[in-house]
């Protein structure tokens, strides 16, 4: 074998790997976090979570920690992304008090965790269920530090599966649900409400890459897809909204009529191309498509149908070359971002939860 042949084989092998292979973290039943190597296409480690079943994951803005919430004992576990180990863990539940929450976001210092809580108090013969409340968890004392009940008009807007973002100075919490709520972190009171809705539907949820095109790629900004209705005949439109997390301002650019449901926006590292997943119809008539968008023109430039799952999540590799369909299953379907065609299927060996996926380098 000549040197030229060896070099050609080596380059061919390198070309088959992701240009910037990442490590993917995914929740799985009953109490594990899978550590998946993109380059190897395999699970390389499984972390057991002492507090139970993972329901959400949030990557810190510096990419050093993953905050995992669990439902079994209402816990929070912090994963060190460098060592791939659990750095800290605790449960909010005790003998007479239980909490229910789903997701949240840490402050810039990592001391406090903001979320939406419901409190359950055990009495002699019954549990007393509290009202939904904005909550602050002290990560040092491992206790709920503050709770303020939601105003009645915000009970539907601040849903359990809302997305959360915090302003860089930690003064405002943004809650993206049926409306966009802006909460003052000092008082835990809503100071503004914006009539834009996240377009996710049942069985189609956002993915936790630290957010779509968020503060990691564009400091101080959150960019994603939203639905809005025109003020005259109230037709729903979907479009791209860019939020400035510092001054609470936003710009919304309509793109077209809103489909039944859409996944969160996934943006390539250069910020030029973006992808989402759209579903129309239900059960036997359900139709799933990839939509490829140009970020400069905010226009849909390509579409491709793919086989639907009853429930699934959508993600993208860190280099923007691959699209992932996964969740409520034992595998990840890998699609080429340029052709929108299926390339391969990666076996996980575990049934994944709705906690989503976090990718780190």
Coordinates of C-alpha atoms in Angstrom, one line a residue:
X1 CA 0.0 0.0 0.0
X2 CA 1.5 3.4 -1.0
X3 CA 1.7 6.5 1.2
X4 CA -0.8 8.2 -1.1
X5 CA -3.3 5.4 -0.6
X6 CA -2.9 5.6 3.2
X7 CA -3.4 9.3 3.2
X8 CA -6.5 9.1 1.0
X9 CA -8.0 6.5 3.3
X10 CA -7.3 8.7 6.3
X11 CA -8.9 11.7 4.7
X12 CA -11.9 9.7 3.7
X13 CA -12.3 8.5 7.3
X14 CA -12.0 12.1 8.6
X15 CA -14.6 13.3 6.1
X16 CA -17.1 10.7 7.4
X17 CA -16.9 12.2 10.9
X18 CA -18.7 15.5 12.0
X19 CA -16.5 18.5 11.3
X20 CA -16.8 19.5 15.0
X21 CA -17.9 16.3 16.8
X22 CA -19.6 17.0 20.1
X23 CA -20.8 15.2 23.2
X24 CA -24.5 14.8 23.5
X25 CA -26.3 14.5 26.9
X26 CA -29.8 12.9 26.9
X27 CA -32.2 11.8 29.7
X28 CA -33.3 8.2 29.8
X29 CA -35.5 5.9 31.9
X30 CA -35.6 5.3 34.7
X31 CA -32.9 7.6 36.2
X32 CA -30.0 8.0 33.8
X33 CA -28.3 10.6 31.7
X34 CA -26.7 9.2 28.5
X35 CA -23.4 10.6 27.3
X36 CA -23.2 10.1 23.6
X37 CA -20.1 10.7 21.3
X38 CA -21.1 12.1 17.9
X39 CA -17.8 11.0 16.3
X40 CA -18.2 7.4 17.5
X41 CA -22.0 7.3 17.0
X42 CA -22.3 5.5 20.4
X43 CA -23.1 5.9 24.1
X44 CA -19.8 6.2 26.0
X45 CA -21.1 6.7 29.5
X46 CA -24.3 6.5 31.6
X47 CA -24.7 8.8 34.7
X48 CA -27.2 7.5 37.3
X49 CA -29.2 10.4 38.8
X50 CA -29.8 9.9 42.5
X51 CA -32.9 12.1 42.5
X52 CA -34.7 10.1 39.8
X53 CA -36.2 10.5 36.3
X54 CA -34.8 13.5 34.3
X55 CA -37.4 15.9 32.9
X56 CA -35.4 18.9 31.6
X57 CA -31.8 20.0 31.0
X58 CA -30.4 23.5 30.8
X59 CA -26.9 24.4 29.7
X60 CA -25.2 27.3 31.6
X61 CA -24.2 30.3 29.4
X62 CA -20.5 29.5 29.9
X63 CA -21.1 25.8 28.8
X64 CA -19.5 24.4 32.0
X65 CA -22.6 23.1 33.7
X66 CA -25.8 21.3 32.9
X67 CA -28.7 21.7 35.3
X68 CA -31.0 18.6 35.2
X69 CA -34.4 18.7 36.9
X70 CA -36.0 15.4 38.0
X71 CA -39.5 14.4 38.7
X72 CA -39.2 11.4 41.1
X73 CA -38.1 13.4 44.1
X74 CA -38.3 17.0 42.7
X75 CA -34.6 17.2 42.4
X76 CA -31.9 19.3 40.7
X77 CA -28.6 17.8 39.7
X78 CA -25.6 19.7 38.3
X79 CA -23.4 18.0 35.7
X80 CA -19.8 19.2 35.1
X81 CA -19.4 19.1 31.3
X82 CA -15.6 18.8 31.5
X83 CA -15.5 15.8 33.8
X84 CA -18.8 14.3 32.7
X85 CA -19.7 13.8 36.4
X86 CA -22.4 14.9 38.8
X87 CA -21.1 17.9 40.7
X88 CA -24.0 18.4 43.1
X89 CA -27.4 17.0 43.7
X90 CA -30.4 17.5 46.0
X91 CA -34.1 17.0 46.3
X92 CA -36.6 19.7 47.3
X93 CA -39.1 17.2 48.8
X94 CA -39.0 16.3 52.5
X95 CA -41.3 14.4 54.8
X96 CA -44.3 16.6 54.6
X97 CA -43.7 19.0 51.7
X98 CA -43.4 18.2 48.0
X99 CA -42.9 20.3 44.9
X100 CA -43.7 19.9 41.3
X101 CA -41.7 21.8 38.6
X102 CA -40.5 21.3 35.1
X103 CA -37.4 23.0 33.9
X104 CA -35.9 26.4 34.8
X105 CA -32.8 28.5 34.4
X106 CA -29.8 29.4 36.6
X107 CA -28.7 33.0 37.3
X108 CA -25.4 34.1 35.9
X109 CA -23.6 33.3 39.1
X110 CA -25.1 29.8 39.4
X111 CA -26.3 30.6 43.0
X112 CA -30.0 30.7 42.2
X113 CA -32.3 28.7 40.0
X114 CA -35.6 30.3 38.7
X115 CA -38.6 28.1 37.9
X116 CA -42.4 27.7 38.2
X117 CA -43.4 25.7 41.3
X118 CA -46.4 24.0 42.8
X119 CA -46.2 23.2 46.5
X120 CA -47.9 20.2 48.1
X121 CA -48.3 20.1 51.9
X122 CA -49.1 16.8 53.7
X123 CA -51.7 17.1 56.4
X124 CA -53.2 14.6 58.8
X125 CA -55.7 13.3 56.2
X126 CA -55.0 15.1 52.9
X127 CA -52.5 17.0 50.8
X128 CA -53.1 20.7 50.3
X129 CA -52.2 21.8 46.8
X130 CA -50.8 25.3 46.5
X131 CA -51.2 27.7 43.6
X132 CA -48.7 27.8 40.7
X133 CA -45.9 30.2 41.8
X134 CA -42.7 31.7 40.5
X135 CA -40.0 30.1 42.6
X136 CA -36.3 30.7 43.4
X137 CA -34.2 27.8 44.5
X138 CA -31.0 28.6 46.5
X139 CA -28.4 26.2 45.0
X140 CA -26.2 26.7 48.1
X141 CA -28.7 26.0 50.8
X142 CA -30.6 23.6 48.5
X143 CA -33.9 25.0 49.5
X144 CA -36.7 27.1 48.0
X145 CA -35.8 30.6 48.9
X146 CA -38.8 32.5 47.6
X147 CA -42.2 31.9 46.0
X148 CA -44.7 34.3 44.6
X149 CA -48.1 33.2 43.3
X150 CA -48.9 33.8 39.6
X151 CA -51.5 36.3 38.8
X152 CA -54.6 34.7 37.4
X153 CA -54.1 35.9 33.8
X154 CA -50.6 34.3 33.7
X155 CA -51.6 30.8 34.9
X156 CA -52.0 29.6 31.2
X157 CA -49.3 31.8 29.7
X158 CA -46.6 30.5 32.0
X159 CA -47.1 26.8 31.2
X160 CA -45.1 23.9 32.7
X161 CA -43.1 23.3 29.5
X162 CA -42.3 26.9 28.9
X163 CA -38.8 27.9 27.8
X164 CA -36.9 30.1 30.2
X165 CA -34.1 32.7 29.7
X166 CA -32.5 35.2 32.1
X167 CA -31.1 38.6 31.1
X168 CA -27.3 38.8 31.4
X169 CA -27.6 41.1 34.5
X170 CA -30.0 38.6 36.1
X171 CA -32.7 41.3 36.6
X172 CA -35.4 39.8 34.3
X173 CA -36.7 36.3 33.7
X174 CA -38.2 35.7 30.2
X175 CA -40.8 32.9 30.1
X176 CA -41.7 31.7 26.6
X177 CA -45.1 29.9 26.6
X178 CA -48.6 30.8 25.3
X179 CA -47.4 34.4 25.8
X180 CA -44.0 35.9 26.5
X181 CA -43.9 36.9 30.1
X182 CA -41.1 39.2 31.5
X183 CA -40.7 38.7 35.3
X184 CA -38.7 41.1 37.6
X185 CA -36.4 38.7 39.5
X186 CA -36.3 41.0 42.6
X187 CA -40.1 40.9 43.1
X188 CA -41.1 37.9 41.1
X189 CA -43.8 40.0 39.5
X190 CA -44.7 40.1 35.8
X191 CA -43.7 43.5 34.4
X192 CA -44.6 43.0 30.8
X193 CA -46.6 40.6 28.6
X194 CA -46.0 40.1 24.8
X195 CA -48.7 38.4 22.6
X196 CA -46.3 36.0 20.9
X197 CA -46.7 32.3 21.4
X198 CA -44.2 29.4 21.1
X199 CA -45.5 27.2 18.2
X200 CA -44.7 23.8 19.8
X201 CA -47.6 21.4 19.9
X202 CA -48.4 18.1 21.6
X203 CA -45.7 15.6 21.0
X204 CA -43.4 18.1 19.4
X205 CA -41.1 19.9 21.8
X206 CA -38.2 22.2 21.8
X207 CA -34.6 21.0 22.3
X208 CA -32.2 22.1 24.9
X209 CA -29.0 23.1 23.2
X210 CA -28.8 25.9 25.8
X211 CA -31.6 27.4 23.7
X212 CA -31.9 27.8 19.9
X213 CA -29.8 30.7 18.5
X214 CA -29.5 32.2 22.0
X215 CA -27.0 34.0 24.3
X216 CA -24.2 31.5 23.6
X217 CA -24.1 32.4 19.8
X218 CA -25.5 36.0 20.0
X219 CA -24.7 37.5 23.4
X220 CA -27.7 39.1 25.1
X221 CA -30.2 37.9 22.4
X222 CA -32.8 35.1 22.1
X223 CA -33.9 34.2 18.6
X224 CA -36.6 31.6 17.8
X225 CA -39.9 30.9 16.0
X226 CA -43.1 32.3 17.4
X227 CA -46.8 32.5 16.4
X228 CA -48.8 35.7 16.2
X229 CA -52.3 36.7 15.1
X230 CA -53.0 39.8 13.0
X231 CA -55.1 42.4 14.7
X232 CA -57.9 42.4 12.1
X233 CA -59.1 38.9 11.2
X234 CA -56.8 37.1 13.7
X235 CA -55.2 34.7 11.2
X236 CA -52.2 33.0 12.8
X237 CA -48.8 33.7 11.3
X238 CA -45.4 32.2 12.2
X239 CA -42.3 34.2 12.1
X240 CA -38.9 34.9 13.6
X241 CA -38.6 37.0 16.8
X242 CA -35.4 38.5 18.1
X243 CA -35.4 39.4 21.8
X244 CA -32.9 41.8 23.3
X245 CA -32.6 40.4 26.8
X246 CA -31.0 43.6 28.1
X247 CA -33.6 46.2 27.2
X248 CA -36.7 43.9 27.0
X249 CA -37.2 44.9 23.3
X250 CA -38.1 42.5 20.5
X251 CA -38.5 42.5 16.7
X252 CA -41.0 40.1 15.0
X253 CA -40.7 39.2 11.3
X254 CA -43.7 37.3 9.8
X255 CA -42.8 34.5 7.4
X256 CA -46.1 32.7 6.5
X257 CA -49.3 31.1 7.7
X258 CA -48.8 29.1 10.9
X259 CA -48.9 25.3 10.6
X260 CA -50.4 23.1 13.3
X261 CA -47.1 22.7 15.2
X262 CA -43.4 23.5 14.8
X263 CA -40.3 22.5 16.6
X264 CA -37.8 25.1 17.9
X265 CA -35.4 26.8 15.5
X266 CA -31.9 25.2 15.0
X267 CA -29.3 27.6 13.6
X268 CA -26.0 26.8 11.9
X269 CA -22.8 28.1 13.7
X270 CA -22.4 30.9 11.1
X271 CA -25.9 32.1 11.7
X272 CA -26.8 32.0 8.0
X273 CA -29.1 28.9 7.8
X274 CA -31.8 27.5 10.1
X275 CA -34.0 24.5 10.3
X276 CA -37.3 23.6 12.0
X277 CA -39.7 20.7 11.9
X278 CA -43.4 21.2 11.0
X279 CA -46.3 18.8 11.6
X280 CA -49.8 19.0 10.1
X281 CA -52.7 16.5 10.7
X282 CA -53.1 14.0 13.4
X283 CA -52.8 10.2 13.8
X284 CA -53.1 8.5 10.4
X285 CA -53.1 11.8 8.6
X286 CA -50.1 13.3 10.4
X287 CA -47.4 14.7 8.1
X288 CA -43.9 15.7 9.2
X289 CA -41.5 17.9 7.3
X290 CA -38.1 19.6 7.7
X291 CA -38.1 23.3 6.7
X292 CA -34.9 24.9 5.8
X293 CA -34.8 28.7 6.2
X294 CA -32.4 31.4 5.1
X295 CA -31.7 33.7 8.1
X296 CA -30.7 36.7 5.9
X297 CA -34.1 36.8 4.1
X298 CA -36.2 35.0 6.7
X299 CA -37.6 32.8 3.9
X300 CA -38.2 29.0 3.6
X301 CA -35.9 27.8 0.9
X302 CA -36.4 24.0 1.0
X303 CA -38.8 21.4 2.5
X304 CA -38.7 17.6 2.8
X305 CA -41.1 15.1 4.3
X306 CA -39.8 12.4 6.7
X307 CA -41.6 9.5 8.5
X308 CA -43.5 10.8 11.6
X309 CA -43.2 9.4 15.1
X310 CA -46.0 9.6 17.6
X311 CA -43.8 11.8 19.8
X312 CA -40.3 13.1 19.1
X313 CA -37.8 15.8 19.4
X314 CA -35.7 17.6 16.9
X315 CA -32.0 18.7 17.1
X316 CA -28.9 19.6 15.2
X317 CA -25.2 18.7 15.4
X318 CA -23.0 21.5 16.6
X319 CA -21.3 21.9 13.2
X320 CA -24.8 22.3 11.6
X321 CA -24.2 19.4 9.2
X322 CA -26.6 16.9 10.7
X323 CA -30.3 17.0 11.8
X324 CA -31.5 14.7 14.6
X325 CA -35.0 13.1 15.2
X326 CA -35.1 11.3 18.5
X327 CA -37.1 10.9 21.8
X328 CA -39.6 8.3 23.2
X329 CA -37.4 5.7 21.5
X330 CA -34.2 3.8 21.6
X331 CA -32.5 5.5 18.7
X332 CA -31.5 8.8 16.9
X333 CA -32.3 9.2 13.2
X334 CA -29.5 11.2 11.5
X335 CA -30.4 13.4 8.4
X336 CA -28.0 15.3 6.2
X337 CA -28.8 19.0 6.6
X338 CA -28.0 19.8 2.9
X339 CA -30.1 17.1 1.3
X340 CA -32.6 16.5 4.2
X341 CA -32.2 12.8 3.5
X342 CA -31.8 10.0 6.1
X343 CA -28.1 9.0 6.5
X344 CA -28.1 6.5 9.4
X345 CA -29.7 5.5 12.7
X346 CA -27.7 5.5 16.0
X347 CA -28.7 2.9 18.6
X348 CA -28.9 4.3 22.2
X349 CA -29.8 1.1 24.0
X350 CA -32.0 3.1 26.3
X351 CA -35.5 4.6 26.1
X352 CA -35.1 8.4 26.1
X353 CA -37.2 10.8 28.2
X354 CA -38.6 14.2 27.3
X355 CA -35.7 15.9 28.9
X356 CA -34.3 16.8 25.5
X357 CA -30.6 17.0 24.4
X358 CA -27.7 19.2 25.4
X359 CA -24.6 19.3 23.1
X360 CA -21.2 20.4 24.3
X361 CA -17.8 20.4 22.6

